[in-house]
Amino acid sequence: MKMKAITAFLVFLVILTLPFLVSAVNGDILSQAPQPKLEKAKAPAGVENKCVEEVPYMRANHMNILKTARVQVVRNGLREKYKKYSLENCFTCHRNRAEFCDKCHSYAGVEPGCFGDRGGCHYANTKK
Amino acid sequence: MSGLTLLYTLFAYVAIAVFLVGFLARIWKYATTPSPLKIPLTPAPVNSVGVVYRMVQEVGFFKSLFYSNRIIWIGGYLMHIALLITIVKHLRFFFKTTPAALAWITSFEIYVGFIFFGALAFLFLMRLVIDRTYYLSLMQDYVLLIFLMLIAATGILTKYYVRTDIIKVKQFVMGLVQFRPEAIPGDPIFIIHFTLVLLLLIYFPFSKLMHSGGIFFSPTRNQVDDAREVRHVTPWAVKG
């Protein structure tokens, strides 16, 4: 009877503290914060050398921007209006999928929906 | 470290401590409560394999509810499945490397938050509309449903409308998990979501949410129907 109670207790203890236990085994993660690498293109004369939106905004919202642009271009034909949000435009600075996109995406466990290997449309412009 | 980070780090640890100690104390209480009588609800399994099968049906499919109230079963089952998927999807914030299976599940976009919210709203409505459940409902039933709806709503907002930088969120959560506090992301919606979850964690062990652990200790479901084969003796009934 007592044995059963202890077993039940331990089972729940392990399940509830799993994140703590796993990270105790796995060790340090904070120092492994993702460092995406940029290869900035030279902006043409007279154009400011920066992203299409502010960086913090892009970090949080780039997926919504890309999705909106895709729908507007592919379904509604507004290619000119959304030209600055085209993935080709992104590629001018964010050239390397493995060095840029995947750094944060694999850290967060999210798959970018752009590329062909997950039902997306685009070829990764570099090797994975 | 900013004041907000300090506040939320302390708040989070207090909430986790209350939740863990409270939950485990409850489990200990359930597990050590004597069951002096054999009271399996018939038709009951006659061996322990059968009991496992019965518990799987009960926990996995809410069999009793299915046969007693189909409408509420639909709402309740949807809500629980959506909750399970939501929790599984949130696990990627708590583990260093996201296991492949987890990433695979996460990659499906099935708008589970909306299903969760909808099912909760449905259950809330059911409590109000059906006379019998309206009579049976207590304040805690409504409060919990509203609480979960608020959590779902703020979660939906952060995911689809007022996005937050999830890398910062993961850094913050991993900082908590590894006992090395990191800065909390400042987005108001995320902070509201996080606050509500911590409050829920504190309330959890004192609420009816404990059915999540308690269901495994229901004597009418987890007992073997062998009263005629094996003499059932409660430890405290044995004469010293």
PDB file of N, CA, C and O in Angstrom, chain B residues 126-180:
ATOM      1  N   MET B 126     -23.305  25.955 -21.965  1.00  0.00           N
ATOM      2  CA  MET B 126     -24.053  24.782 -21.519  1.00  0.00           C
ATOM      3  C   MET B 126     -24.444  24.913 -20.052  1.00  0.00           C
ATOM      4  O   MET B 126     -25.546  24.552 -19.654  1.00  0.00           O
ATOM      5  N   ARG B 127     -23.497  25.423 -19.257  1.00  0.00           N
ATOM      6  CA  ARG B 127     -23.790  25.584 -17.833  1.00  0.00           C
ATOM      7  C   ARG B 127     -24.971  26.526 -17.618  1.00  0.00           C
ATOM      8  O   ARG B 127     -25.748  26.350 -16.692  1.00  0.00           O
ATOM      9  N   LEU B 128     -25.054  27.541 -18.463  1.00  0.00           N
ATOM     10  CA  LEU B 128     -26.118  28.526 -18.301  1.00  0.00           C
ATOM     11  C   LEU B 128     -27.437  28.044 -18.885  1.00  0.00           C
ATOM     12  O   LEU B 128     -28.515  28.311 -18.352  1.00  0.00           O
ATOM     13  N   VAL B 129     -27.361  27.295 -19.992  1.00  0.00           N
ATOM     14  CA  VAL B 129     -28.575  26.997 -20.750  1.00  0.00           C
ATOM     15  C   VAL B 129     -29.351  25.809 -20.178  1.00  0.00           C
ATOM     16  O   VAL B 129     -30.571  25.843 -20.092  1.00  0.00           O
ATOM     17  N   ILE B 130     -28.618  24.750 -19.801  1.00  0.00           N
ATOM     18  CA  ILE B 130     -29.329  23.572 -19.279  1.00  0.00           C
ATOM     19  C   ILE B 130     -29.697  23.820 -17.823  1.00  0.00           C
ATOM     20  O   ILE B 130     -28.843  24.127 -16.995  1.00  0.00           O
ATOM     21  N   ASP B 131     -30.967  23.685 -17.519  1.00  0.00           N
ATOM     22  CA  ASP B 131     -31.458  23.997 -16.167  1.00  0.00           C
ATOM     23  C   ASP B 131     -30.711  23.241 -15.085  1.00  0.00           C
ATOM     24  O   ASP B 131     -30.314  23.801 -14.072  1.00  0.00           O
ATOM     25  N   ARG B 132     -30.492  21.943 -15.342  1.00  0.00           N
ATOM     26  CA  ARG B 132     -29.893  21.107 -14.305  1.00  0.00           C
ATOM     27  C   ARG B 132     -28.445  21.527 -14.025  1.00  0.00           C
ATOM     28  O   ARG B 132     -28.047  21.655 -12.875  1.00  0.00           O
ATOM     29  N   THR B 133     -27.679  21.763 -15.093  1.00  0.00           N
ATOM     30  CA  THR B 133     -26.288  22.165 -14.861  1.00  0.00           C
ATOM     31  C   THR B 133     -26.208  23.593 -14.333  1.00  0.00           C
ATOM     32  O   THR B 133     -25.296  23.931 -13.592  1.00  0.00           O
ATOM     33  N   TYR B 134     -27.196  24.424 -14.705  1.00  0.00           N
ATOM     34  CA  TYR B 134     -27.216  25.776 -14.159  1.00  0.00           C
ATOM     35  C   TYR B 134     -27.386  25.713 -12.645  1.00  0.00           C
ATOM     36  O   TYR B 134     -26.700  26.405 -11.887  1.00  0.00           O
ATOM     37  N   TYR B 135     -28.267  24.817 -12.211  1.00  0.00           N
ATOM     38  CA  TYR B 135     -28.512  24.653 -10.775  1.00  0.00           C
ATOM     39  C   TYR B 135     -27.287  24.090 -10.069  1.00  0.00           C
ATOM     40  O   TYR B 135     -26.977  24.459  -8.937  1.00  0.00           O
ATOM     41  N   LEU B 136     -26.576  23.193 -10.763  1.00  0.00           N
ATOM     42  CA  LEU B 136     -25.419  22.528 -10.164  1.00  0.00           C
ATOM     43  C   LEU B 136     -24.162  23.394 -10.157  1.00  0.00           C
ATOM     44  O   LEU B 136     -23.245  23.149  -9.383  1.00  0.00           O
ATOM     45  N   SER B 137     -24.099  24.398 -11.040  1.00  0.00           N
ATOM     46  CA  SER B 137     -22.855  25.144 -11.217  1.00  0.00           C
ATOM     47  C   SER B 137     -22.537  26.045 -10.031  1.00  0.00           C
ATOM     48  O   SER B 137     -23.421  26.735  -9.517  1.00  0.00           O
ATOM     49  N   LEU B 138     -21.275  26.004  -9.648  1.00  0.00           N
ATOM     50  CA  LEU B 138     -20.813  26.884  -8.576  1.00  0.00           C
ATOM     51  C   LEU B 138     -20.020  28.028  -9.172  1.00  0.00           C
ATOM     52  O   LEU B 138     -19.662  28.009 -10.350  1.00  0.00           O
ATOM     53  N   MET B 139     -19.702  28.992  -8.327  1.00  0.00           N
ATOM     54  CA  MET B 139     -18.907  30.115  -8.791  1.00  0.00           C
ATOM     55  C   MET B 139     -17.571  29.640  -9.358  1.00  0.00           C
ATOM     56  O   MET B 139     -17.109  30.125 -10.386  1.00  0.00           O
ATOM     57  N   GLN B 140     -16.945  28.647  -8.692  1.00  0.00           N
ATOM     58  CA  GLN B 140     -15.626  28.192  -9.162  1.00  0.00           C
ATOM     59  C   GLN B 140     -15.681  27.621 -10.579  1.00  0.00           C
ATOM     60  O   GLN B 140     -14.710  27.724 -11.330  1.00  0.00           O
ATOM     61  N   ASP B 141     -16.822  27.021 -10.942  1.00  0.00           N
ATOM     62  CA  ASP B 141     -16.931  26.481 -12.306  1.00  0.00           C
ATOM     63  C   ASP B 141     -16.863  27.603 -13.332  1.00  0.00           C
ATOM     64  O   ASP B 141     -16.136  27.527 -14.331  1.00  0.00           O
ATOM     65  N   TYR B 142     -17.627  28.659 -13.074  1.00  0.00           N
ATOM     66  CA  TYR B 142     -17.623  29.796 -13.997  1.00  0.00           C
ATOM     67  C   TYR B 142     -16.267  30.487 -14.002  1.00  0.00           C
ATOM     68  O   TYR B 142     -15.734  30.835 -15.056  1.00  0.00           O
ATOM     69  N   VAL B 143     -15.716  30.689 -12.796  1.00  0.00           N
ATOM     70  CA  VAL B 143     -14.445  31.413 -12.697  1.00  0.00           C
ATOM     71  C   VAL B 143     -13.356  30.691 -13.490  1.00  0.00           C
ATOM     72  O   VAL B 143     -12.615  31.310 -14.259  1.00  0.00           O
ATOM     73  N   LEU B 144     -13.299  29.367 -13.337  1.00  0.00           N
ATOM     74  CA  LEU B 144     -12.261  28.618 -14.053  1.00  0.00           C
ATOM     75  C   LEU B 144     -12.444  28.710 -15.560  1.00  0.00           C
ATOM     76  O   LEU B 144     -11.470  28.888 -16.301  1.00  0.00           O
ATOM     77  N   LEU B 145     -13.689  28.591 -16.019  1.00  0.00           N
ATOM     78  CA  LEU B 145     -13.927  28.672 -17.465  1.00  0.00           C
ATOM     79  C   LEU B 145     -13.524  30.039 -18.000  1.00  0.00           C
ATOM     80  O   LEU B 145     -12.867  30.151 -19.033  1.00  0.00           O
ATOM     81  N   ILE B 146     -13.891  31.097 -17.267  1.00  0.00           N
ATOM     82  CA  ILE B 146     -13.523  32.449 -17.706  1.00  0.00           C
ATOM     83  C   ILE B 146     -12.003  32.618 -17.689  1.00  0.00           C
ATOM     84  O   ILE B 146     -11.404  33.162 -18.619  1.00  0.00           O
ATOM     85  N   PHE B 147     -11.395  32.098 -16.637  1.00  0.00           N
ATOM     86  CA  PHE B 147      -9.939  32.158 -16.500  1.00  0.00           C
ATOM     87  C   PHE B 147      -9.250  31.512 -17.696  1.00  0.00           C
ATOM     88  O   PHE B 147      -8.358  32.090 -18.326  1.00  0.00           O
ATOM     89  N   LEU B 148      -9.693  30.291 -18.015  1.00  0.00           N
ATOM     90  CA  LEU B 148      -9.082  29.584 -19.146  1.00  0.00           C
ATOM     91  C   LEU B 148      -9.360  30.298 -20.462  1.00  0.00           C
ATOM     92  O   LEU B 148      -8.510  30.359 -21.350  1.00  0.00           O
ATOM     93  N   MET B 149     -10.545  30.884 -20.569  1.00  0.00           N
ATOM     94  CA  MET B 149     -10.867  31.625 -21.791  1.00  0.00           C
ATOM     95  C   MET B 149      -9.953  32.841 -21.942  1.00  0.00           C
ATOM     96  O   MET B 149      -9.514  33.159 -23.047  1.00  0.00           O
ATOM     97  N   LEU B 150      -9.680  33.510 -20.818  1.00  0.00           N
ATOM     98  CA  LEU B 150      -8.777  34.664 -20.873  1.00  0.00           C
ATOM     99  C   LEU B 150      -7.373  34.229 -21.287  1.00  0.00           C
ATOM    100  O   LEU B 150      -6.714  34.899 -22.097  1.00  0.00           O
ATOM    101  N   ILE B 151      -6.915  33.120 -20.724  1.00  0.00           N
ATOM    102  CA  ILE B 151      -5.591  32.623 -21.101  1.00  0.00           C
ATOM    103  C   ILE B 151      -5.557  32.294 -22.586  1.00  0.00           C
ATOM    104  O   ILE B 151      -4.628  32.666 -23.311  1.00  0.00           O
ATOM    105  N   ALA B 152      -6.622  31.616 -23.055  1.00  0.00           N
ATOM    106  CA  ALA B 152      -6.687  31.275 -24.473  1.00  0.00           C
ATOM    107  C   ALA B 152      -6.708  32.538 -25.331  1.00  0.00           C
ATOM    108  O   ALA B 152      -5.980  32.634 -26.323  1.00  0.00           O
ATOM    109  N   ALA B 153      -7.497  33.524 -24.912  1.00  0.00           N
ATOM    110  CA  ALA B 153      -7.626  34.746 -25.711  1.00  0.00           C
ATOM    111  C   ALA B 153      -6.294  35.488 -25.808  1.00  0.00           C
ATOM    112  O   ALA B 153      -5.879  35.900 -26.899  1.00  0.00           O
ATOM    113  N   THR B 154      -5.605  35.630 -24.674  1.00  0.00           N
ATOM    114  CA  THR B 154      -4.320  36.339 -24.734  1.00  0.00           C
ATOM    115  C   THR B 154      -3.290  35.525 -25.513  1.00  0.00           C
ATOM    116  O   THR B 154      -2.449  36.085 -26.218  1.00  0.00           O
ATOM    117  N   GLY B 155      -3.383  34.190 -25.395  1.00  0.00           N
ATOM    118  CA  GLY B 155      -2.481  33.334 -26.172  1.00  0.00           C
ATOM    119  C   GLY B 155      -2.702  33.496 -27.661  1.00  0.00           C
ATOM    120  O   GLY B 155      -1.757  33.631 -28.439  1.00  0.00           O
ATOM    121  N   ILE B 156      -3.984  33.525 -28.058  1.00  0.00           N
ATOM    122  CA  ILE B 156      -4.321  33.723 -29.468  1.00  0.00           C
ATOM    123  C   ILE B 156      -3.800  35.074 -29.939  1.00  0.00           C
ATOM    124  O   ILE B 156      -3.221  35.196 -31.021  1.00  0.00           O
ATOM    125  N   LEU B 157      -3.988  36.085 -29.081  1.00  0.00           N
ATOM    126  CA  LEU B 157      -3.510  37.421 -29.446  1.00  0.00           C
ATOM    127  C   LEU B 157      -2.001  37.430 -29.687  1.00  0.00           C
ATOM    128  O   LEU B 157      -1.531  37.978 -30.688  1.00  0.00           O
ATOM    129  N   THR B 158      -1.228  36.818 -28.770  1.00  0.00           N
ATOM    130  CA  THR B 158       0.232  36.851 -28.965  1.00  0.00           C
ATOM    131  C   THR B 158       0.639  36.040 -30.180  1.00  0.00           C
ATOM    132  O   THR B 158       1.637  36.342 -30.817  1.00  0.00           O
ATOM    133  N   LYS B 159      -0.111  34.997 -30.490  1.00  0.00           N
ATOM    134  CA  LYS B 159       0.319  34.146 -31.599  1.00  0.00           C
ATOM    135  C   LYS B 159      -0.054  34.721 -32.954  1.00  0.00           C
ATOM    136  O   LYS B 159       0.718  34.658 -33.893  1.00  0.00           O
ATOM    137  N   TYR B 160      -1.254  35.289 -33.048  1.00  0.00           N
ATOM    138  CA  TYR B 160      -1.730  35.665 -34.377  1.00  0.00           C
ATOM    139  C   TYR B 160      -1.814  37.170 -34.609  1.00  0.00           C
ATOM    140  O   TYR B 160      -1.791  37.608 -35.746  1.00  0.00           O
ATOM    141  N   TYR B 161      -1.964  37.965 -33.562  1.00  0.00           N
ATOM    142  CA  TYR B 161      -2.246  39.385 -33.806  1.00  0.00           C
ATOM    143  C   TYR B 161      -1.175  40.324 -33.268  1.00  0.00           C
ATOM    144  O   TYR B 161      -0.630  41.122 -34.012  1.00  0.00           O
ATOM    145  N   VAL B 162      -0.894  40.249 -31.968  1.00  0.00           N
ATOM    146  CA  VAL B 162       0.117  41.142 -31.406  1.00  0.00           C
ATOM    147  C   VAL B 162       1.340  40.297 -31.085  1.00  0.00           C
ATOM    148  O   VAL B 162       1.564  39.924 -29.950  1.00  0.00           O
ATOM    149  N   ARG B 163       2.076  39.974 -32.128  1.00  0.00           N
ATOM    150  CA  ARG B 163       3.165  39.010 -31.967  1.00  0.00           C
ATOM    151  C   ARG B 163       4.209  39.503 -30.967  1.00  0.00           C
ATOM    152  O   ARG B 163       4.452  40.693 -30.824  1.00  0.00           O
ATOM    153  N   THR B 164       4.825  38.525 -30.299  1.00  0.00           N
ATOM    154  CA  THR B 164       5.939  38.856 -29.443  1.00  0.00           C
ATOM    155  C   THR B 164       7.152  38.074 -29.938  1.00  0.00           C
ATOM    156  O   THR B 164       7.011  37.096 -30.661  1.00  0.00           O
ATOM    157  N   ASP B 165       8.339  38.531 -29.563  1.00  0.00           N
ATOM    158  CA  ASP B 165       9.560  37.874 -30.015  1.00  0.00           C
ATOM    159  C   ASP B 165       9.766  36.585 -29.223  1.00  0.00           C
ATOM    160  O   ASP B 165      10.161  36.617 -28.065  1.00  0.00           O
ATOM    161  N   ILE B 166       9.473  35.438 -29.862  1.00  0.00           N
ATOM    162  CA  ILE B 166       9.463  34.195 -29.090  1.00  0.00           C
ATOM    163  C   ILE B 166      10.860  33.719 -28.708  1.00  0.00           C
ATOM    164  O   ILE B 166      11.010  32.906 -27.811  1.00  0.00           O
ATOM    165  N   ILE B 167      11.886  34.249 -29.380  1.00  0.00           N
ATOM    166  CA  ILE B 167      13.242  33.893 -28.955  1.00  0.00           C
ATOM    167  C   ILE B 167      13.488  34.457 -27.556  1.00  0.00           C
ATOM    168  O   ILE B 167      14.031  33.799 -26.681  1.00  0.00           O
ATOM    169  N   LYS B 168      13.023  35.706 -27.354  1.00  0.00           N
ATOM    170  CA  LYS B 168      13.159  36.307 -26.023  1.00  0.00           C
ATOM    171  C   LYS B 168      12.326  35.545 -25.000  1.00  0.00           C
ATOM    172  O   LYS B 168      12.745  35.383 -23.851  1.00  0.00           O
ATOM    173  N   VAL B 169      11.145  35.102 -25.427  1.00  0.00           N
ATOM    174  CA  VAL B 169      10.289  34.328 -24.517  1.00  0.00           C
ATOM    175  C   VAL B 169      11.002  33.048 -24.096  1.00  0.00           C
ATOM    176  O   VAL B 169      11.045  32.692 -22.926  1.00  0.00           O
ATOM    177  N   LYS B 170      11.604  32.378 -25.104  1.00  0.00           N
ATOM    178  CA  LYS B 170      12.284  31.120 -24.773  1.00  0.00           C
ATOM    179  C   LYS B 170      13.490  31.369 -23.872  1.00  0.00           C
ATOM    180  O   LYS B 170      13.718  30.622 -22.925  1.00  0.00           O
ATOM    181  N   GLN B 171      14.219  32.446 -24.134  1.00  0.00           N
ATOM    182  CA  GLN B 171      15.353  32.778 -23.262  1.00  0.00           C
ATOM    183  C   GLN B 171      14.885  32.990 -21.828  1.00  0.00           C
ATOM    184  O   GLN B 171      15.488  32.506 -20.878  1.00  0.00           O
ATOM    185  N   PHE B 172      13.767  33.718 -21.704  1.00  0.00           N
ATOM    186  CA  PHE B 172      13.226  34.000 -20.369  1.00  0.00           C
ATOM    187  C   PHE B 172      12.809  32.721 -19.652  1.00  0.00           C
ATOM    188  O   PHE B 172      13.182  32.482 -18.501  1.00  0.00           O
ATOM    189  N   VAL B 173      12.066  31.865 -20.381  1.00  0.00           N
ATOM    190  CA  VAL B 173      11.570  30.636 -19.753  1.00  0.00           C
ATOM    191  C   VAL B 173      12.729  29.699 -19.421  1.00  0.00           C
ATOM    192  O   VAL B 173      12.778  29.118 -18.329  1.00  0.00           O
ATOM    193  N   MET B 174      13.699  29.592 -20.347  1.00  0.00           N
ATOM    194  CA  MET B 174      14.843  28.717 -20.077  1.00  0.00           C
ATOM    195  C   MET B 174      15.654  29.254 -18.902  1.00  0.00           C
ATOM    196  O   MET B 174      16.215  28.498 -18.118  1.00  0.00           O
ATOM    197  N   GLY B 175      15.701  30.582 -18.772  1.00  0.00           N
ATOM    198  CA  GLY B 175      16.376  31.181 -17.619  1.00  0.00           C
ATOM    199  C   GLY B 175      15.738  30.738 -16.315  1.00  0.00           C
ATOM    200  O   GLY B 175      16.418  30.429 -15.343  1.00  0.00           O
ATOM    201  N   LEU B 176      14.390  30.697 -16.322  1.00  0.00           N
ATOM    202  CA  LEU B 176      13.683  30.227 -15.131  1.00  0.00           C
ATOM    203  C   LEU B 176      13.987  28.753 -14.876  1.00  0.00           C
ATOM    204  O   LEU B 176      14.268  28.344 -13.756  1.00  0.00           O
ATOM    205  N   VAL B 177      13.940  27.967 -15.956  1.00  0.00           N
ATOM    206  CA  VAL B 177      14.128  26.523 -15.814  1.00  0.00           C
ATOM    207  C   VAL B 177      15.547  26.207 -15.330  1.00  0.00           C
ATOM    208  O   VAL B 177      15.768  25.251 -14.603  1.00  0.00           O
ATOM    209  N   GLN B 178      16.508  27.042 -15.731  1.00  0.00           N
ATOM    210  CA  GLN B 178      17.893  26.776 -15.363  1.00  0.00           C
ATOM    211  C   GLN B 178      18.366  27.605 -14.173  1.00  0.00           C
ATOM    212  O   GLN B 178      19.554  27.660 -13.887  1.00  0.00           O
ATOM    213  N   PHE B 179      17.430  28.279 -13.509  1.00  0.00           N
ATOM    214  CA  PHE B 179      17.731  29.080 -12.320  1.00  0.00           C
ATOM    215  C   PHE B 179      18.762  30.175 -12.585  1.00  0.00           C
ATOM    216  O   PHE B 179      19.609  30.466 -11.750  1.00  0.00           O
ATOM    217  N   ARG B 180      18.727  30.725 -13.813  1.00  0.00           N
ATOM    218  CA  ARG B 180      19.586  31.864 -14.107  1.00  0.00           C
ATOM    219  C   ARG B 180      18.734  32.909 -14.813  1.00  0.00           C
ATOM    220  O   ARG B 180      18.693  32.951 -16.042  1.00  0.00           O
TER     221      ARG B 180
END
